Coordinates of C-alpha atoms in Angstrom, one line a residue:
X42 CA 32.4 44.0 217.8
X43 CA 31.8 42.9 214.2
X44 CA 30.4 39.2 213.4
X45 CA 31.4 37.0 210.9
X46 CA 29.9 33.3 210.2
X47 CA 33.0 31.5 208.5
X48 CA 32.6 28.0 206.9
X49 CA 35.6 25.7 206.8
X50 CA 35.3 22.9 204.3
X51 CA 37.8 20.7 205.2
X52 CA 37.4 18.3 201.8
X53 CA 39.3 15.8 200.8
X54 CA 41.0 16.8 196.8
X55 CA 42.5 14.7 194.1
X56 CA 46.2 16.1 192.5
X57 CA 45.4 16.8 189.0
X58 CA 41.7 16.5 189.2
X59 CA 40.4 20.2 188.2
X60 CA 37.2 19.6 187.2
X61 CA 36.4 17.6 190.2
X62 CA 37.9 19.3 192.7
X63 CA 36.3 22.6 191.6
X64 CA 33.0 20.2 191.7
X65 CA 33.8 19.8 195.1
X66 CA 34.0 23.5 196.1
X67 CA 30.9 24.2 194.4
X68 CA 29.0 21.7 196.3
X69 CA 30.2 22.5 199.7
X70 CA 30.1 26.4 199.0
X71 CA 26.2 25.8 198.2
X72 CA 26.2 24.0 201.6
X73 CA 27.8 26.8 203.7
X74 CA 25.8 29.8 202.0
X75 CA 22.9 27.5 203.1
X76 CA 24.3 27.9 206.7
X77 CA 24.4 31.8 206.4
X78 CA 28.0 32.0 205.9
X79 CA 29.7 35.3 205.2
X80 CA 32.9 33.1 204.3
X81 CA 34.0 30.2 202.7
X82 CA 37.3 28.2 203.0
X83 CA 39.1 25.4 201.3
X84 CA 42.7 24.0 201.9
X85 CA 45.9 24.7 200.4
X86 CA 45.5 23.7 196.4
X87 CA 42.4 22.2 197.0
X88 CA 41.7 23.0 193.0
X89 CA 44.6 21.4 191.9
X90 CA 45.1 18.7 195.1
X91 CA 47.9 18.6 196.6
X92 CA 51.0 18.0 196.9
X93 CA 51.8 18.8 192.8
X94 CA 55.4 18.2 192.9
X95 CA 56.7 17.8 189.1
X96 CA 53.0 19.1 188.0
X97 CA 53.9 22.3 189.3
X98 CA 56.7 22.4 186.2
X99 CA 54.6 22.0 183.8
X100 CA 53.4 24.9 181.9
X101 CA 50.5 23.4 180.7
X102 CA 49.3 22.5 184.0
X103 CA 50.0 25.9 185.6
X104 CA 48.1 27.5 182.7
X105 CA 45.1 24.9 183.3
X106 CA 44.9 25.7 187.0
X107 CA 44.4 29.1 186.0
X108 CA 42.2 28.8 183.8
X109 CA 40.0 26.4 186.3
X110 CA 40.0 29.6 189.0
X111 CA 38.3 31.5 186.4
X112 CA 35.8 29.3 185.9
X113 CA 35.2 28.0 189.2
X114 CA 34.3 31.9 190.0
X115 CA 31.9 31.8 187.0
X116 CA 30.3 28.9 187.8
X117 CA 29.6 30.2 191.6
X118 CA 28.1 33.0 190.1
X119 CA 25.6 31.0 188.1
X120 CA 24.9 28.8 191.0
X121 CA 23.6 32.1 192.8
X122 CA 26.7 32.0 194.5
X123 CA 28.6 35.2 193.1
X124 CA 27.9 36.8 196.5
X125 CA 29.6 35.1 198.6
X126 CA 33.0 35.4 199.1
X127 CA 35.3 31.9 198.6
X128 CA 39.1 31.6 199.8
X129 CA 40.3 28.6 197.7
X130 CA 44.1 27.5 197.0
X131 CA 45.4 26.6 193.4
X132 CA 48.4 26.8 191.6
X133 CA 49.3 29.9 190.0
X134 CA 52.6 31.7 188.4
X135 CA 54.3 34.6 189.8
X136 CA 55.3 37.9 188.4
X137 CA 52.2 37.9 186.2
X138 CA 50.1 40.9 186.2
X139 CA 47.0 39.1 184.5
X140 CA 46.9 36.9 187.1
X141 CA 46.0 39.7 190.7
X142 CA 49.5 39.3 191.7
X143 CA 49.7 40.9 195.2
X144 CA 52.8 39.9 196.5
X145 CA 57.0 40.2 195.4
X146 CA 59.2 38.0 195.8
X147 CA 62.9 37.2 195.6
X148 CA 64.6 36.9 192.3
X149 CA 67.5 33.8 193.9
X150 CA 65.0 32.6 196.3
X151 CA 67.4 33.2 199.1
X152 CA 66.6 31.9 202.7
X153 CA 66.0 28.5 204.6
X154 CA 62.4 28.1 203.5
X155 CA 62.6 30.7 200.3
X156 CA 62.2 34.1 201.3
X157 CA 64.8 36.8 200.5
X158 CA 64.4 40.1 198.7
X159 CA 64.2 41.3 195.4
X160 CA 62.0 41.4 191.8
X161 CA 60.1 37.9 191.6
X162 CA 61.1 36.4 188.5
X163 CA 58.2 36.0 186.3
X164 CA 56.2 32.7 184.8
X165 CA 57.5 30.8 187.9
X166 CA 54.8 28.4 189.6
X167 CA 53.5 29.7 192.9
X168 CA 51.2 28.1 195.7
X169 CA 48.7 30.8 196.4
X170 CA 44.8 31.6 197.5
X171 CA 42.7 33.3 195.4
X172 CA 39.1 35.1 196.9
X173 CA 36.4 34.5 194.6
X174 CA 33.7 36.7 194.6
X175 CA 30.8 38.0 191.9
X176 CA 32.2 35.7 189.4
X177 CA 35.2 37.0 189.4
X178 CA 39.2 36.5 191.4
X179 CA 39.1 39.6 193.4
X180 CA 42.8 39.0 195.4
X181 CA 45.3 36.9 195.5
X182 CA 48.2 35.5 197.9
X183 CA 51.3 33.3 197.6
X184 CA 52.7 31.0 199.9
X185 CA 55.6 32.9 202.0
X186 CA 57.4 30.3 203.4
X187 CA 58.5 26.8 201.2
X188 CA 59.0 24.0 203.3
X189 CA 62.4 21.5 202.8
X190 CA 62.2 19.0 205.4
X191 CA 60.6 15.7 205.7
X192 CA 58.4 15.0 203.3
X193 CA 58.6 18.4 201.8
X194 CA 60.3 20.0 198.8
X195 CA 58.7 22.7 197.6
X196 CA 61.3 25.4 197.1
X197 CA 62.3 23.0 194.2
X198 CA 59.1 23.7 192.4
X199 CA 57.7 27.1 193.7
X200 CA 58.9 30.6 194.3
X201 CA 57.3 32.9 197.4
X202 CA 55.9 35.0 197.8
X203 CA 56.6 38.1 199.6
X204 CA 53.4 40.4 201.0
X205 CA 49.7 40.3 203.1
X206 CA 46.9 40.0 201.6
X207 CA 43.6 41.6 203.8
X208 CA 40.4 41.2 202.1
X209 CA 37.5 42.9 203.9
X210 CA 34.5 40.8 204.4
X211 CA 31.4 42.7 206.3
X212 CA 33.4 45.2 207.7
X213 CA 35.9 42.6 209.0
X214 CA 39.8 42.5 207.5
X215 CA 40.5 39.0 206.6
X216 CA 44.4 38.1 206.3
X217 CA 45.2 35.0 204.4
X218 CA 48.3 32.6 205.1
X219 CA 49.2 29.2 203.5
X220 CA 50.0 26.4 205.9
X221 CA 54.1 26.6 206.1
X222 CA 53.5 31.0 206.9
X223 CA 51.9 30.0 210.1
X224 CA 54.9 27.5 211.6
X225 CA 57.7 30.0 210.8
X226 CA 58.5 33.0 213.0
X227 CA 57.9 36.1 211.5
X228 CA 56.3 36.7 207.6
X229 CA 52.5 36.9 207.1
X230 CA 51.7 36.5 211.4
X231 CA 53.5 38.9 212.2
X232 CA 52.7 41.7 209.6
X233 CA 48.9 41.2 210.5
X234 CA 49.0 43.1 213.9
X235 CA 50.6 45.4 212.2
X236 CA 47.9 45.7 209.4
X237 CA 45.0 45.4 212.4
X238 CA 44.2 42.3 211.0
X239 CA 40.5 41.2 212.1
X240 CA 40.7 37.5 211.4
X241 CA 43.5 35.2 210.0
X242 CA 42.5 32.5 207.9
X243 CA 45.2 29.6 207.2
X244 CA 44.7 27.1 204.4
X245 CA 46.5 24.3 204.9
X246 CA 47.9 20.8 203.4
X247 CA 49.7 19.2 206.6
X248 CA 50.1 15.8 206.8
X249 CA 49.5 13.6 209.7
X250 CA 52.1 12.5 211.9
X251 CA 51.7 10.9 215.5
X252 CA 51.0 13.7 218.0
X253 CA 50.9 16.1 215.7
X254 CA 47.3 17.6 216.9
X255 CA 47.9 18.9 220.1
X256 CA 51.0 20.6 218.4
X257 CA 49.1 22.8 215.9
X258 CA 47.0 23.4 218.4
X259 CA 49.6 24.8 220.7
X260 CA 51.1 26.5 217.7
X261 CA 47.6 27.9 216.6
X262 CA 47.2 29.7 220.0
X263 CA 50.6 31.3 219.7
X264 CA 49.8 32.5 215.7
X265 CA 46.9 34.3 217.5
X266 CA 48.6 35.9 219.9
X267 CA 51.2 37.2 217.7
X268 CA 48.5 38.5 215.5
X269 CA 46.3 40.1 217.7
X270 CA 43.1 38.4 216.3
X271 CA 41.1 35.2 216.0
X272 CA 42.9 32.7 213.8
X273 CA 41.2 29.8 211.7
X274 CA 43.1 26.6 211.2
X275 CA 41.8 25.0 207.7
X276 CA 43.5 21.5 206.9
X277 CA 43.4 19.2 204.0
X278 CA 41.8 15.6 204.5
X279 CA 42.5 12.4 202.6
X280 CA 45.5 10.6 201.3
X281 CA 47.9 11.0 198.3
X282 CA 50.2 8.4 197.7
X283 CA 52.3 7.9 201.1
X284 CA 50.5 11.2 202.4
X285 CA 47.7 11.1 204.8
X286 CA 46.1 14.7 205.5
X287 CA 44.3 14.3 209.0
X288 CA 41.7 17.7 209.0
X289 CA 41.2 18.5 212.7
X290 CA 40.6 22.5 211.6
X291 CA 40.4 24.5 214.4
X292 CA 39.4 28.0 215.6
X293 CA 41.0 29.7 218.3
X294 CA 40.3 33.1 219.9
X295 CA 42.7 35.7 220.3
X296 CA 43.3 34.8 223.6
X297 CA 44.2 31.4 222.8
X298 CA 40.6 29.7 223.4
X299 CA 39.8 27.0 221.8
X300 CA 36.0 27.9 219.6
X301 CA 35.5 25.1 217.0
X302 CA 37.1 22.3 216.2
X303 CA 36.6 19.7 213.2
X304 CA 36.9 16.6 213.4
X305 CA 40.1 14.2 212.1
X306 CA 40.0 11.9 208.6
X307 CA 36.9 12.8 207.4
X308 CA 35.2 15.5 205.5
X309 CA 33.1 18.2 207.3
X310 CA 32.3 21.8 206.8
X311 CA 33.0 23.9 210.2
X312 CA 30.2 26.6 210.2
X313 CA 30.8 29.4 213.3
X314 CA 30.6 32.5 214.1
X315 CA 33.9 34.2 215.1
X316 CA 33.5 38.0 217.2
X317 CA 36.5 39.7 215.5
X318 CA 37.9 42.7 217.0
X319 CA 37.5 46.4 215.5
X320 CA 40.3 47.6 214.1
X321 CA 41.5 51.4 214.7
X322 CA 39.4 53.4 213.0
X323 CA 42.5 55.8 212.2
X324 CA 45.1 53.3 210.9
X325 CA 46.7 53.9 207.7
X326 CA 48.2 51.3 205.4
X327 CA 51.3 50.8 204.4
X328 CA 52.9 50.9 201.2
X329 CA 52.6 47.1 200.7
X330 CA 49.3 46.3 202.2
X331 CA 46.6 45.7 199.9
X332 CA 42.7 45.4 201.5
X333 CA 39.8 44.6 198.3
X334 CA 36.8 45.1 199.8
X335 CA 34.1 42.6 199.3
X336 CA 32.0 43.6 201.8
X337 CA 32.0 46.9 203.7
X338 CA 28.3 46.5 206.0
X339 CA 28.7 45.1 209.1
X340 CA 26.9 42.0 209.4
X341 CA 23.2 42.1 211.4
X342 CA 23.7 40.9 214.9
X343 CA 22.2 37.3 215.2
X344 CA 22.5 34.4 217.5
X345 CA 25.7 32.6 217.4
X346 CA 25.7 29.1 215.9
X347 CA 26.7 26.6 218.9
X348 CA 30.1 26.3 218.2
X349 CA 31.8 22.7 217.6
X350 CA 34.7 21.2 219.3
X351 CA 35.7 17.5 218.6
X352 CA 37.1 15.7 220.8
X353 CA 40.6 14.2 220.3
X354 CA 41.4 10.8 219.3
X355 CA 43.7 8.8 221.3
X356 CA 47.1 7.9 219.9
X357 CA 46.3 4.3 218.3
X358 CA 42.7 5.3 217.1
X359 CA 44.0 8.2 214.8
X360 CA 47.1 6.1 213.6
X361 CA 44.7 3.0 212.8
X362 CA 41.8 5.9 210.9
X363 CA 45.1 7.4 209.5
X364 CA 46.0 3.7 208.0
X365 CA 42.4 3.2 206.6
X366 CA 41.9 6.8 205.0
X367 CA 45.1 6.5 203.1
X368 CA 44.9 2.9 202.3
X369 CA 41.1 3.6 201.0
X370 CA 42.2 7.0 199.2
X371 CA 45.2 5.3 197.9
X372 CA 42.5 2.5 195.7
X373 CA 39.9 5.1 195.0
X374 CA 42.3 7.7 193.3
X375 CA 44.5 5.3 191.3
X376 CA 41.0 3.8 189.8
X377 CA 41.0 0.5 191.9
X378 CA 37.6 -0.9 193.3
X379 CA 39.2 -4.1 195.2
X380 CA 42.0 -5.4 196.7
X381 CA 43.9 -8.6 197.3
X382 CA 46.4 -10.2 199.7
X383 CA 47.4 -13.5 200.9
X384 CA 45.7 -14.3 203.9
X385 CA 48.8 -16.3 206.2
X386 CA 46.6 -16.6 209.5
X387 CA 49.3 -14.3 210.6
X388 CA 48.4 -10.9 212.8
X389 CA 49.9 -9.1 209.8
X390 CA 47.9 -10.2 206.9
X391 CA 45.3 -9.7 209.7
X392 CA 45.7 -6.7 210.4
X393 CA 45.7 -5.3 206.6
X394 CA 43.0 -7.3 206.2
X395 CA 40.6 -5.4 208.4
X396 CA 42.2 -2.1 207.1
X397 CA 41.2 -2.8 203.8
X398 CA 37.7 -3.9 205.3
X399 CA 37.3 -0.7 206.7
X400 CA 38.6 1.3 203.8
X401 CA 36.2 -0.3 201.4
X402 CA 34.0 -2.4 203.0
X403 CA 33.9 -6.3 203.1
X404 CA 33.2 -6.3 199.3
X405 CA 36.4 -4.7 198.4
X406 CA 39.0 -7.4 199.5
X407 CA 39.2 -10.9 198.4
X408 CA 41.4 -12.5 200.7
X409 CA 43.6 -15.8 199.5
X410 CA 45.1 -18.9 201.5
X411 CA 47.8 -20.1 199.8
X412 CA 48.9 -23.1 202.0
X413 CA 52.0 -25.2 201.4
X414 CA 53.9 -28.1 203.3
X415 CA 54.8 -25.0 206.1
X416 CA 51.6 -24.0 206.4
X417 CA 50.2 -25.3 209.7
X418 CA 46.3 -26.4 210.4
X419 CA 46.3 -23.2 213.2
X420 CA 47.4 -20.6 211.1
X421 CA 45.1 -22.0 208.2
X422 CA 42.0 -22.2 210.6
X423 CA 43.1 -18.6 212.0
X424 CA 42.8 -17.6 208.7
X425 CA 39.5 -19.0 207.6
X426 CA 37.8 -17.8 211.1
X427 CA 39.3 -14.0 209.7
X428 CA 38.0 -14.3 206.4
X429 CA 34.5 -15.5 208.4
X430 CA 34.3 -12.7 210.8
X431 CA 35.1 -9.9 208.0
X432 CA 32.9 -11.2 205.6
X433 CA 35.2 -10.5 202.7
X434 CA 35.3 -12.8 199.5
X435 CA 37.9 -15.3 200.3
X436 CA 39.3 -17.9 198.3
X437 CA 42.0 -21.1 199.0
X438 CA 44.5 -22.2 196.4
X439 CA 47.2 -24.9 197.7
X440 CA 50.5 -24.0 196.2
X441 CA 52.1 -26.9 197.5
X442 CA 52.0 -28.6 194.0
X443 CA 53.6 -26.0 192.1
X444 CA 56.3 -25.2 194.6
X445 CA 57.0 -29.3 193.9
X446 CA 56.9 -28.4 190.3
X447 CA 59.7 -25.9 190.8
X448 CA 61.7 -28.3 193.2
X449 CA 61.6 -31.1 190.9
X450 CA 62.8 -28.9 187.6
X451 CA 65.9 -27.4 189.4
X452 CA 66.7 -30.6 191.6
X453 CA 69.1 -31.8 188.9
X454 CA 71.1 -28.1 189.1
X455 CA 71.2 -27.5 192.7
X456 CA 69.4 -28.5 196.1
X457 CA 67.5 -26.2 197.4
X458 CA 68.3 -25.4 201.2
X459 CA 65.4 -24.9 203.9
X460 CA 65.3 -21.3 203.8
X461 CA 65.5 -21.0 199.7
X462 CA 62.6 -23.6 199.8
X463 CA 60.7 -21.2 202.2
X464 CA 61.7 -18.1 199.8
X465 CA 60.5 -20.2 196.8
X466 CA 56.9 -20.7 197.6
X467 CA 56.6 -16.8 198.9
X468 CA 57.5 -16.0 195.6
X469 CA 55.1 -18.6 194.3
X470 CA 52.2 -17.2 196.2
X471 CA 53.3 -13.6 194.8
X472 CA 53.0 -15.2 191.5
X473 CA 49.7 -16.0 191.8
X474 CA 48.3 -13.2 193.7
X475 CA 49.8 -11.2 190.8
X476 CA 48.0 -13.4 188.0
X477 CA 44.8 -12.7 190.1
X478 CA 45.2 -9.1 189.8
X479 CA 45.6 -9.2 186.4
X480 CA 43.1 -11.5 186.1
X481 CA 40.5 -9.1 187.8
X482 CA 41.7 -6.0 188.3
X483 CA 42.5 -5.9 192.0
X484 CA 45.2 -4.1 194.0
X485 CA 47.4 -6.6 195.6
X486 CA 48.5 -5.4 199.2
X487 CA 51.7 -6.4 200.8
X488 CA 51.6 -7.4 204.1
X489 CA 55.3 -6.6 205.5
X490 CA 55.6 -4.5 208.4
X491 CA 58.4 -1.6 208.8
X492 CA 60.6 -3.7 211.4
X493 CA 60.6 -6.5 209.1
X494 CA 61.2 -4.6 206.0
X495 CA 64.3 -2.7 207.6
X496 CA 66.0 -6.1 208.9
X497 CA 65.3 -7.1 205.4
X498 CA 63.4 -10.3 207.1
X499 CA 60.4 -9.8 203.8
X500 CA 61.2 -12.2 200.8
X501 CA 61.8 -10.0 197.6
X502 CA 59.5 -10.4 195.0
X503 CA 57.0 -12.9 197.4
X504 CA 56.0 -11.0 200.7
X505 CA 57.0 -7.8 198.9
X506 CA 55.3 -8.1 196.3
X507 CA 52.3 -5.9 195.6
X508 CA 51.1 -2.1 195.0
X509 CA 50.8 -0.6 198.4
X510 CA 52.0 -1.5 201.5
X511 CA 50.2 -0.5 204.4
X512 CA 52.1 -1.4 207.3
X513 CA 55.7 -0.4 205.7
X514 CA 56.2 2.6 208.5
X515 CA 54.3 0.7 211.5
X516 CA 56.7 -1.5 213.4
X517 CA 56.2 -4.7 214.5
X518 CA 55.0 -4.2 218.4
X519 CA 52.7 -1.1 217.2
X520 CA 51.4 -3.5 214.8
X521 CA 50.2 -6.0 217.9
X522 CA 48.9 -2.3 219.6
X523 CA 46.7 -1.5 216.2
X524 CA 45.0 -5.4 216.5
X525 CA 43.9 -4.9 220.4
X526 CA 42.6 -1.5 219.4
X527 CA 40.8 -2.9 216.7
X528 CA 39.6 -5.7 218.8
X529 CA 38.4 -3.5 221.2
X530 CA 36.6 -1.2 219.1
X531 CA 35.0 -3.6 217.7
X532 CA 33.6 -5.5 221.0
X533 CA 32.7 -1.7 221.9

């Protein structure tokens, strides 16, 4: 039974960043060769991050993309890297002999998720792997399957495409999938029993979503079954705007059993060794099968790596690390160092407050009392013993004279009513957390939660006001749940 030691670099990409990204795979490819891996991974478009949306339409961007492949495989050559094989995603264009194409696809993109039949038309974007090896792209695969649904919309930008990929790797046959191929019946799963597929290797961009682990794991042991073979599980980690990828890669055994498993919002390499079974010696290919061998010799017997397997978190611990990685990713990538909010002594200031802690430590939030004739001596001493026990940078500005400022100038057109007096000095203290961003250069946070925003009980351009919004999808009792976690955790 033929060995293969397969490293999964579950990393964490920026959309648009080529030159880091590609960085990235060089640093973590240097890392798994130093394992003794026979194969490297990386997740769906990690060279280009993902998701592209519009980027995807422009030529320019297509053509860089391409152009970045080429020399990512260079420049693992002349890191003494040429030799080992490296499966990384990137946006490509279909129809394009120059570019490997192994795959047609249909010409009106018929289907639910955008597979049909038919010439592919060409110079349309396309979400595909490429294998890398010897300093050069040695195969390529696009993306069956484009999903449509939730927060998905890729048939709008990408055609599929249409047929396996294999790629032999020390005598073992490698097929490749992209993420949205594996939760569809039929396509690239099902040819692979058919092509004696050794291995299946899915890269992956899936977003996290509450419960959502113990589904592709469920799903995962399926895929394998259908195919015959051990499956690996490669997902993206780190946030994109609203987007939070989770990681939790995972290898399962034909069978079903559970070998390695990464673990969730945070960047790790997966090294393991995966027994793949021998194919028939006598099989013959069909007409649109295509195997490049890399690698034909068998790797030498060793002893296994002890393989991996995370534990799972429980439901509030993934949703709070979900909350910090995107709220931290969400700074880092738009070119923000520090952020700010108003600090009410309410649980959900405090609760974004010891997000942003955790994203970026106590040095990355200044936190700001703006007290006012509502403002009572509990909620401003709750605030202080916050600001205290996080260590942040906190500062207190009384607003209650410029809210009289403002009552006094329009007293002569109108009298203000108790709640338009409340709604003036949120908008006040939006005011000035806004001059203090531009003052400094610090993302202001909005504090609303999702049950307030959809009551519309959140004061337009005061408690609204701000570049990100953490809490905008947590309601208001799972916002209480987050605060005794966090409590918790911390005592523990």
């Amino acid at each position: 039974m033929p060995q293969l030691r397969l490293a999964l670099a579950q990393v964490d990409a920026t959309v648009g960043a080529l030159t880091a990204n590609a960085d990235l795979v060089r640093v973590r490819t240097r890392e798994a060769a130093g394992a003794g891996a026979h194969l490297v991974a990386f997740p769906e478009m990690v060279l280009t991050g993902y998701p592209v949306e519009d980027l995807a339409l422009r030529s320019s961007f297509v053509e860089a993309s391409r152009a970045a492949l080429e020399q990512l495989a260079a420049d693992l050559a002349s890191d003494g890297l040429g030799d080992l094989p490296v499966v990384v995603g990137y946006l490509d264009r279909g129809g394009d002999p120059a570019s490997l194409t192994t795959a047609q696809g249909p010409a009106d993109r018929r289907g639910q998720h955008g597979r049909g039949g038919g010439a592919l038309p060409k110079g349309l974007p396309q979400n595909c792997a490429a294998v890398l090896c010897g300093g050069e792209v040695v195969a390529r695969y696009a993306k069956h399957f484009l999903p449509t649904y939730g927060v998905f919309d890729e048939f709008r930008v990408f055609v599929p495409g249409d047929a396996l990929a294999l790629v032999r790797v020390r005598g073992v046959d490698v097929a490749l999938a992209i993420c949205e191929d594996l939760w569809q019946d039929g396509g690239p799963v099902a040819q692979c029993r058919e092509a004696g597929a050794e291995l299946l290797l899915v890269l992956n961009g899936s977003p996290f979503e509450r419960g959502k682990d113990g589904v592709r794991l469920d799903l995962a042991r399926r895929r394998a079954d259908e195919a015959g073979c051990p499956l690996a599980y490669l997902n993206a980690v780190g946030g994109q705007d609203e987007l939070v990828f989770d990681g939790g890669s995972l290898v399962v055994a034909a069978d079903g059993t559970l070998l390695a498993r990464a673990p969730r919002f945070t960047e790790h390499l997966l090294v393991l060794d995966v027994d793949a079974p021998a194919r028939a010696a006598d099989r013959e290919l069909r007409g649109d099968e295509v195997v490049r061998v890399v690698s034909e010799e068998p790797a030498a017997p060793r002893a296994p790596l002890p393989a991996p397997i995370t534990e799972p978190l429980d439901d509030v611990a993934a949703l709070w690390s979900a909350l910090v990685l995107g709220l931290g990713d969400y700074v880092r990538k738009n070119g923000f160092t520090r952020v700010a909010l108003g600090l009410s002594g309410g649980i959900d200031s405090a609760v974004v407050a010891s997000l942003a802690v955790d994203a970026l430590g106590p040095g990355g939030l200044t936190g700001v009392s703006l007290p006012s004739s509502y403002s009572s001596g509990h909620s401003r001493d709750d605030a202080d013993d916050l600001a205290q026990r996080l260590g942040c940078d906190y500062r207190v500005v009384p607003i209650a004279p410029v809210v009289d400022a403002f009552t006094e100038h329009l007293a002569e057109a109108v009298e203000l009513s108790s709640v338009a007096g409340e709604n003036l000095q949120a908008r006040v203290r939006g005011t000035l957390l806004m001059a203090l961003s531009n003052s400094e250069g610090h993302l202001v946070l909005a504090t609303s939660n999702m049950s307030e925003l959809s009551v519309g009980y959140a004061t337009l351009y005061g408690d609204s006001v701000g570049g990100f919004a953490p809490l905008k999808d947590v309601p208001k009792l799972l916002v209480w749940e987050l605060a005794r976690w966090r409590n918790a955790d911390a005592g523990r």
